[in-house]
């Protein structure tokens, strides 16, 4: 480890560190525009200049200079100060004076660094250059005259997303950043370039001119659009969530967020259920809480009551419903609303055991029945990293477009019993082999066969467990931990013929088998579940309540309440508590704290944030076989997978334009 001196302070830095990293380790702030920890080094902006001895008597770009033994680095000399002022002056030569009307105002690196390192005045009085606008789709607003050519967006698209959609045209002062043929950026992570852009060249189109950062209340939350559990911050103004931005968590989402998780929040204010509804004469009519609870009590369900959990409910809601059913003498709980019925006697078999950070170290990966780009775009990013390090990827299922080289093995599940020789050889030589079983594989009953195949391929070695189940519902792992899984899945609930069915935001289930039951929908959007219900009780969305969520790797995380629910809507647990009174049973809690305490007593793992210990992988049944073929994946439209996204105008536009190729309507149309 080389020793260097930074402004008179001697420090030891890791091998391969740059001078910029050495300065940061010494506690010095180095300005930068093009350098980013997760992207390759470009050395474009020259803002990070420092003085280094031994070396030429001139300032050097610290981001691209390796730290070596005996270097003397100065970050505060007159030479460095003058050089940075000169670089800033050049950067501002063509930058427009847009700050008062620029959406980046208040969180702009160029503003901050111009104040800290700039001259305070410009000597340039010629005309500024102008760049024609580019179209980057419904999510990204461009004002490319502001662009300083840091190329962060280009490097993100190529290196992280794996989609070569953004690049540079021309040279010198004529250089322009644009998308290929000026088409929309069509990948699932496109809007991360907005966070990366250090100026106002790329900003959020839906959020344009909506608010300033200092007006917003910031609340720590969890993305519920998929099962990755990306850490986000909800920015709200009054009673409305204005935007969602990613939080840094290296174990989960690093600092990225899928476009759906970022932009579906405008759906929180649309198609909302803010009144109680009762079905009368074939139609849903506004009603009152008292009347609704009387109707439920009138049904006298007794033990014949079931609860179906949707994809986005928190653990507290599921536990409250479980407590209500237990008090009624029922155990008809199910969270796999689309009909899956895999074995959950051992939760390690349905968990992402290698963890997201761990999958980056895998050197051979078999994906069974998962369109990972749509089911978990942030896991796809991790697999791409593994491929860059030399991993081989094999995919069993219908073809889709991966962002890395991959071999498709066809759609027939019999491949799991007769593994191709090439695959077996690759896995034999792998130190950290991994198998990922997705929703389509689970739906086809391939869990046992995949476990057997994983056993043959040796994916469990020492402290490495490479068997992974990839769910795509934010509530799935929490539901499984709380017992929301009948042995025969939804079929068992149908056979039991319940008199009352509680749908906890379950919008993807088929309500036809429950035609004779009283269907009570407790949810927040007027979606499929509400249309099929006899009684609609308006509830809070994930942004309007505190709650615990468990992601697909068994990581327990807590989301905070950002805003209040609209109208008569109430937090789910309070609705279930009031329903217990109407049914004349006791559930054992009167406050959220009591509810949480009861939940943690029932499942202690839910009381501690972090990875839950779900035990060891069960022994594989060597005779288990999977039959049939995977003909399709569960997610048909990446942008419209849940009621919030389906209510979002932005997500609807993305679906129409990016997936279905609808032309944009002209003003006259």
Tab-separated table of N, CA, C and O in Angstrom, residues 89-152:
chain	number	residue	atom	x	y	z
A	89	UNK	N	-14.259	28.823	-15.659
A	89	UNK	CA	-14.572	29.903	-16.598
A	89	UNK	C	-14.847	29.339	-17.995
A	89	UNK	O	-15.787	29.753	-18.674
A	90	UNK	N	-14.050	28.358	-18.390
A	90	UNK	CA	-14.274	27.721	-19.692
A	90	UNK	C	-15.614	26.979	-19.721
A	90	UNK	O	-16.336	27.025	-20.714
A	91	UNK	N	-15.939	26.282	-18.627
A	91	UNK	CA	-17.205	25.541	-18.583
A	91	UNK	C	-18.400	26.477	-18.717
A	91	UNK	O	-19.423	26.117	-19.287
A	92	UNK	N	-18.258	27.687	-18.150
A	92	UNK	CA	-19.383	28.631	-18.148
A	92	UNK	C	-19.443	29.503	-19.406
A	92	UNK	O	-20.381	30.273	-19.570
A	93	UNK	N	-18.436	29.385	-20.291
A	93	UNK	CA	-18.422	30.211	-21.500
A	93	UNK	C	-19.714	30.033	-22.297
A	93	UNK	O	-20.328	30.993	-22.739
A	94	UNK	N	-20.121	28.769	-22.478
A	94	UNK	CA	-21.298	28.498	-23.300
A	94	UNK	C	-22.522	28.107	-22.486
A	94	UNK	O	-23.554	27.773	-23.056
A	95	UNK	N	-22.382	28.109	-21.160
A	95	UNK	CA	-23.526	27.682	-20.341
A	95	UNK	C	-24.527	28.832	-20.231
A	95	UNK	O	-24.157	29.944	-19.857
A	96	UNK	N	-25.819	28.571	-20.547
A	96	UNK	CA	-26.805	29.665	-20.516
A	96	UNK	C	-27.127	30.101	-19.092
A	96	UNK	O	-27.003	29.314	-18.146
A	97	UNK	N	-27.576	31.336	-18.937
A	97	UNK	CA	-27.954	31.850	-17.607
A	97	UNK	C	-29.399	31.457	-17.310
A	97	UNK	O	-30.300	32.290	-17.219
A	98	UNK	N	-29.594	30.140	-17.160
A	98	UNK	CA	-30.942	29.574	-17.013
A	98	UNK	C	-31.343	29.304	-15.567
A	98	UNK	O	-32.439	28.817	-15.329
A	99	UNK	N	-30.447	29.564	-14.624
A	99	UNK	CA	-30.673	29.094	-13.247
A	99	UNK	C	-32.073	29.394	-12.703
A	99	UNK	O	-32.686	28.530	-12.077
A	100	UNK	N	-32.635	30.591	-12.930
A	100	UNK	CA	-33.960	30.851	-12.343
A	100	UNK	C	-35.067	29.947	-12.882
A	100	UNK	O	-36.050	29.700	-12.190
A	101	UNK	N	-34.914	29.433	-14.113
A	101	UNK	CA	-35.976	28.593	-14.676
A	101	UNK	C	-35.494	27.168	-14.918
A	101	UNK	O	-36.141	26.403	-15.633
A	102	UNK	N	-34.378	26.801	-14.317
A	102	UNK	CA	-33.823	25.457	-14.521
A	102	UNK	C	-34.249	24.547	-13.370
A	102	UNK	O	-34.145	24.920	-12.202
A	103	UNK	N	-34.723	23.337	-13.705
A	103	UNK	CA	-35.191	22.405	-12.676
A	103	UNK	C	-34.068	21.849	-11.813
A	103	UNK	O	-34.319	21.259	-10.773
A	104	UNK	N	-32.838	22.035	-12.251
A	104	UNK	CA	-31.704	21.550	-11.466
A	104	UNK	C	-31.356	22.541	-10.351
A	104	UNK	O	-30.568	22.223	-9.462
A	105	UNK	N	-31.934	23.727	-10.400
A	105	UNK	CA	-31.634	24.768	-9.417
A	105	UNK	C	-31.818	24.279	-7.993
A	105	UNK	O	-32.851	23.742	-7.635
A	106	UNK	N	-30.791	24.497	-7.168
A	106	UNK	CA	-30.880	24.058	-5.772
A	106	UNK	C	-30.214	22.725	-5.535
A	106	UNK	O	-29.914	22.360	-4.402
A	107	UNK	N	-30.002	21.937	-6.598
A	107	UNK	CA	-29.292	20.657	-6.452
A	107	UNK	C	-28.363	20.462	-7.647
A	107	UNK	O	-28.222	19.374	-8.182
A	108	UNK	N	-27.728	21.569	-8.036
A	108	UNK	CA	-26.896	21.588	-9.241
A	108	UNK	C	-25.421	21.647	-8.866
A	108	UNK	O	-24.985	22.565	-8.167
A	109	UNK	N	-24.659	20.678	-9.343
A	109	UNK	CA	-23.220	20.655	-9.060
A	109	UNK	C	-22.519	21.871	-9.652
A	109	UNK	O	-21.576	22.409	-9.057
A	110	UNK	N	-22.966	22.309	-10.820
A	110	UNK	CA	-22.315	23.446	-11.477
A	110	UNK	C	-22.505	24.727	-10.662
A	110	UNK	O	-21.572	25.506	-10.477
A	111	UNK	N	-23.718	24.920	-10.132
A	111	UNK	CA	-23.971	26.085	-9.268
A	111	UNK	C	-23.056	26.051	-8.048
A	111	UNK	O	-22.383	27.027	-7.724
A	112	UNK	N	-23.054	24.903	-7.377
A	112	UNK	CA	-22.293	24.776	-6.125
A	112	UNK	C	-20.805	25.007	-6.351
A	112	UNK	O	-20.146	25.720	-5.583
A	113	UNK	N	-20.285	24.396	-7.424
A	113	UNK	CA	-18.841	24.487	-7.644
A	113	UNK	C	-18.430	25.830	-8.243
A	113	UNK	O	-17.303	26.276	-8.043
A	114	UNK	N	-19.353	26.486	-8.962
A	114	UNK	CA	-19.047	27.829	-9.465
A	114	UNK	C	-18.883	28.801	-8.299
A	114	UNK	O	-18.011	29.675	-8.307
A	115	UNK	N	-19.711	28.631	-7.273
A	115	UNK	CA	-19.612	29.481	-6.081
A	115	UNK	C	-18.325	29.171	-5.316
A	115	UNK	O	-17.604	30.073	-4.879
A	116	UNK	N	-18.012	27.889	-5.176
A	116	UNK	CA	-16.872	27.492	-4.342
A	116	UNK	C	-15.529	27.656	-5.044
A	116	UNK	O	-14.533	27.993	-4.405
A	117	UNK	N	-15.477	27.419	-6.355
A	117	UNK	CA	-14.179	27.376	-7.037
A	117	UNK	C	-14.064	28.328	-8.231
A	117	UNK	O	-13.029	28.380	-8.875
A	118	UNK	N	-15.139	29.062	-8.540
A	118	UNK	CA	-15.114	29.945	-9.708
A	118	UNK	C	-14.509	31.310	-9.403
A	118	UNK	O	-14.214	31.647	-8.254
A	119	UNK	N	-14.342	32.123	-10.466
A	119	UNK	CA	-13.708	33.444	-10.324
A	119	UNK	C	-14.667	34.495	-9.779
A	119	UNK	O	-14.253	35.484	-9.213
A	120	UNK	N	-15.957	34.310	-10.049
A	120	UNK	CA	-16.912	35.343	-9.636
A	120	UNK	C	-17.262	36.278	-10.772
A	120	UNK	O	-18.103	37.165	-10.624
A	121	UNK	N	-16.607	36.128	-11.924
A	121	UNK	CA	-16.924	36.967	-13.085
A	121	UNK	C	-16.321	36.333	-14.323
A	121	UNK	O	-15.356	35.574	-14.238
A	122	UNK	N	-16.882	36.634	-15.489
A	122	UNK	CA	-16.383	36.052	-16.731
A	122	UNK	C	-15.806	37.141	-17.627
A	122	UNK	O	-16.300	38.268	-17.652
A	123	UNK	N	-14.755	36.790	-18.374
A	123	UNK	CA	-14.170	37.744	-19.318
A	123	UNK	C	-14.679	37.491	-20.734
A	123	UNK	O	-14.225	38.111	-21.680
A	124	UNK	N	-15.629	36.587	-20.878
A	124	UNK	CA	-16.107	36.177	-22.206
A	124	UNK	C	-17.349	36.995	-22.557
A	124	UNK	O	-18.332	36.990	-21.818
A	125	UNK	N	-17.318	37.712	-23.669
A	125	UNK	CA	-18.492	38.530	-24.016
A	125	UNK	C	-18.974	38.264	-25.439
A	125	UNK	O	-19.669	39.083	-26.028
A	126	UNK	N	-18.628	37.096	-25.988
A	126	UNK	CA	-19.099	36.745	-27.328
A	126	UNK	C	-20.398	35.935	-27.222
A	126	UNK	O	-20.838	35.588	-26.126
A	127	UNK	N	-21.004	35.651	-28.366
A	127	UNK	CA	-22.248	34.881	-28.363
A	127	UNK	C	-21.997	33.465	-27.842
A	127	UNK	O	-21.001	32.842	-28.174
A	128	UNK	N	-22.954	32.965	-27.054
A	128	UNK	CA	-22.848	31.589	-26.560
A	128	UNK	C	-23.344	30.632	-27.636
A	128	UNK	O	-24.183	31.005	-28.461
A	129	UNK	N	-22.838	29.406	-27.592
A	129	UNK	CA	-23.320	28.427	-28.575
A	129	UNK	C	-24.701	27.922	-28.151
A	129	UNK	O	-25.052	27.954	-26.964
A	130	UNK	N	-25.475	27.452	-29.096
A	130	UNK	CA	-26.787	26.869	-28.807
A	130	UNK	C	-26.860	25.502	-29.462
A	130	UNK	O	-26.269	25.281	-30.513
A	131	UNK	N	-27.559	24.582	-28.801
A	131	UNK	CA	-27.689	23.219	-29.316
A	131	UNK	C	-29.169	22.902	-29.488
A	131	UNK	O	-29.974	23.194	-28.601
A	132	UNK	N	-29.530	22.314	-30.616
A	132	UNK	CA	-30.940	21.957	-30.834
A	132	UNK	C	-31.370	20.914	-29.815
A	132	UNK	O	-30.563	20.096	-29.363
A	133	UNK	N	-32.644	20.934	-29.457
A	133	UNK	CA	-33.150	19.993	-28.453
A	133	UNK	C	-33.158	18.563	-28.984
A	133	UNK	O	-33.332	18.324	-30.173
A	134	UNK	N	-32.989	17.619	-28.081
A	134	UNK	CA	-33.035	16.197	-28.423
A	134	UNK	C	-34.271	15.595	-27.757
A	134	UNK	O	-34.688	16.049	-26.696
A	135	UNK	N	-34.808	14.538	-28.352
A	135	UNK	CA	-35.934	13.854	-27.715
A	135	UNK	C	-35.424	12.556	-27.103
A	135	UNK	O	-34.906	11.696	-27.803
A	136	UNK	N	-35.551	12.434	-25.780
A	136	UNK	CA	-35.088	11.221	-25.098
A	136	UNK	C	-36.239	10.459	-24.447
A	136	UNK	O	-36.039	9.721	-23.491
A	137	UNK	N	-37.458	10.691	-24.926
A	137	UNK	CA	-38.591	9.924	-24.418
A	137	UNK	C	-39.433	10.683	-23.422
A	137	UNK	O	-39.167	11.844	-23.099
A	138	UNK	N	-40.467	10.015	-22.888
A	138	UNK	CA	-41.428	10.678	-21.997
A	138	UNK	C	-40.900	10.963	-20.594
A	138	UNK	O	-41.561	11.643	-19.819
A	139	UNK	N	-39.705	10.451	-20.256
A	139	UNK	CA	-39.201	10.591	-18.890
A	139	UNK	C	-38.114	11.644	-18.745
A	139	UNK	O	-37.964	12.243	-17.691
A	140	UNK	N	-37.332	11.849	-19.805
A	140	UNK	CA	-36.158	12.717	-19.708
A	140	UNK	C	-36.376	13.995	-20.504
A	140	UNK	O	-36.600	13.953	-21.714
A	141	UNK	N	-36.315	15.125	-19.820
A	141	UNK	CA	-36.417	16.428	-20.486
A	141	UNK	C	-34.994	16.904	-20.794
A	141	UNK	O	-34.123	16.854	-19.929
A	142	UNK	N	-34.762	17.350	-22.009
A	142	UNK	CA	-33.414	17.770	-22.384
A	142	UNK	C	-33.359	19.258	-22.699
A	142	UNK	O	-34.251	19.797	-23.336
A	143	UNK	N	-32.309	19.909	-22.196
A	143	UNK	CA	-31.942	21.269	-22.630
A	143	UNK	C	-30.440	21.180	-22.873
A	143	UNK	O	-29.627	21.516	-22.016
A	144	UNK	N	-30.075	20.693	-24.065
A	144	UNK	CA	-28.683	20.305	-24.302
A	144	UNK	C	-27.730	21.492	-24.449
A	144	UNK	O	-26.507	21.314	-24.448
A	145	UNK	N	-28.264	22.703	-24.524
A	145	UNK	CA	-27.393	23.881	-24.515
A	145	UNK	C	-26.647	23.957	-23.179
A	145	UNK	O	-25.555	24.513	-23.092
A	146	UNK	N	-27.244	23.395	-22.127
A	146	UNK	CA	-26.613	23.422	-20.798
A	146	UNK	C	-25.549	22.339	-20.631
A	146	UNK	O	-24.842	22.316	-19.626
A	147	UNK	N	-25.449	21.404	-21.566
A	147	UNK	CA	-24.567	20.240	-21.410
A	147	UNK	C	-23.092	20.656	-21.352
A	147	UNK	O	-22.645	21.487	-22.142
A	148	UNK	N	-22.338	20.070	-20.411
A	148	UNK	CA	-20.900	20.379	-20.298
A	148	UNK	C	-20.034	19.202	-20.754
A	148	UNK	O	-18.840	19.166	-20.495
A	149	UNK	N	-20.654	18.198	-21.411
A	149	UNK	CA	-19.933	17.073	-22.014
A	149	UNK	C	-19.149	16.251	-20.994
A	149	UNK	O	-18.013	15.858	-21.249
A	150	UNK	N	-19.753	16.002	-19.852
A	150	UNK	CA	-19.078	15.156	-18.852
A	150	UNK	C	-19.157	13.680	-19.246
A	150	UNK	O	-18.389	12.866	-18.746
A	151	UNK	N	-20.115	13.325	-20.107
A	151	UNK	CA	-20.369	11.957	-20.622
A	151	UNK	C	-20.781	10.951	-19.546
A	151	UNK	O	-20.709	9.750	-19.773
A	152	UNK	N	-21.262	11.414	-18.413
A	152	UNK	CA	-21.758	10.466	-17.401
A	152	UNK	C	-22.927	9.650	-17.950
A	152	UNK	O	-23.031	8.450	-17.712
